[in-house]
Amino acid sequence: MTDNVLDVTLEEGGGTLSVSLEEGGGTKDYRYLANKPMINSVELIGDKTAEDLMLQGTMEAIAEHDIDILMYGGN
């Protein structure tokens, strides 16, 4: 075995199977990760608040009568 390469050889019935596995590229450090995930076009780096991510703030209570007006129109 050499740097990040695993060679396995199996012999059965006169045949030989060789497998080489190499570690993929990339990074183990999130800071250097390409294409970091995003929420509402905000890259997820460090501690983000709901406000930073432009998520819904507090909800306001609405009366049943007002819901009916929104859904069905009228006064």
Coordinates of C-alpha atoms in Angstrom, one line a residue:
M1 CA 0.0 0.0 0.0
T2 CA 1.3 3.4 -1.0
D3 CA 0.0 6.9 -0.4
N4 CA -3.8 6.8 -0.5
V5 CA -3.8 3.8 -2.9
L6 CA -5.0 0.3 -1.8
D7 CA -4.0 -2.6 -4.1
V8 CA -5.9 -5.9 -3.5
T9 CA -5.0 -9.0 -5.5
L10 CA -7.2 -12.1 -5.3
E11 CA -6.3 -15.4 -7.0
E12 CA -8.9 -18.0 -7.6
G13 CA -8.9 -20.8 -10.2
G14 CA -5.9 -19.4 -11.9
G15 CA -7.4 -15.9 -12.4
T16 CA -6.2 -12.7 -10.8
L17 CA -8.3 -9.7 -9.8
S18 CA -6.5 -6.5 -9.0
V19 CA -8.3 -3.5 -7.5
S20 CA -6.9 -0.1 -6.9
L21 CA -8.8 2.4 -4.8
E22 CA -7.6 5.9 -4.7
E23 CA -8.9 8.6 -2.3
G24 CA -10.8 11.2 -4.2
G25 CA -9.9 14.9 -4.3
G26 CA -11.5 17.5 -2.3
T27 CA -11.0 18.8 1.2
K28 CA -11.6 17.7 4.8
D29 CA -11.9 21.3 5.9
Y30 CA -15.4 22.8 5.5
R31 CA -13.9 26.3 5.0
Y32 CA -12.3 25.1 1.8
L33 CA -15.2 23.2 0.4
A34 CA -16.3 24.2 -3.1
N35 CA -20.0 24.8 -3.6
K36 CA -21.0 25.2 0.0
P37 CA -24.8 24.8 0.6
M38 CA -26.9 27.9 0.6
I39 CA -30.3 28.9 1.9
N40 CA -32.0 31.9 0.2
S41 CA -28.7 32.5 -1.6
V42 CA -26.8 32.9 1.7
E43 CA -23.8 30.6 1.9
L44 CA -23.8 28.5 5.1
I45 CA -20.5 29.6 6.7
G46 CA -20.3 30.2 10.4
D47 CA -23.2 30.8 12.7
K48 CA -26.2 32.2 10.9
T49 CA -29.4 33.5 12.4
A50 CA -32.9 33.1 10.9
E51 CA -32.7 36.8 10.0
D52 CA -29.3 36.2 8.2
L53 CA -30.9 33.5 6.1
M54 CA -34.0 35.6 5.4
L55 CA -36.3 33.0 7.0
Q56 CA -39.7 33.9 8.3
G57 CA -39.6 35.9 11.5
T58 CA -42.4 35.8 13.9
M59 CA -45.9 34.8 12.9
E60 CA -48.8 37.2 13.5
A61 CA -52.1 35.9 14.8
I62 CA -55.0 36.2 12.4
A63 CA -58.7 36.0 13.2
E64 CA -60.9 33.4 11.5
H65 CA -63.0 36.2 10.0
D66 CA -59.9 37.7 8.3
I67 CA -58.9 34.2 7.0
D68 CA -62.4 34.0 5.4
I69 CA -61.9 37.4 3.7
L70 CA -58.5 36.3 2.4
M71 CA -59.8 33.0 1.1
Y72 CA -63.2 33.9 -0.2
G73 CA -63.2 37.7 -0.6
G74 CA -65.7 40.1 0.8
N75 CA -65.8 42.1 4.0

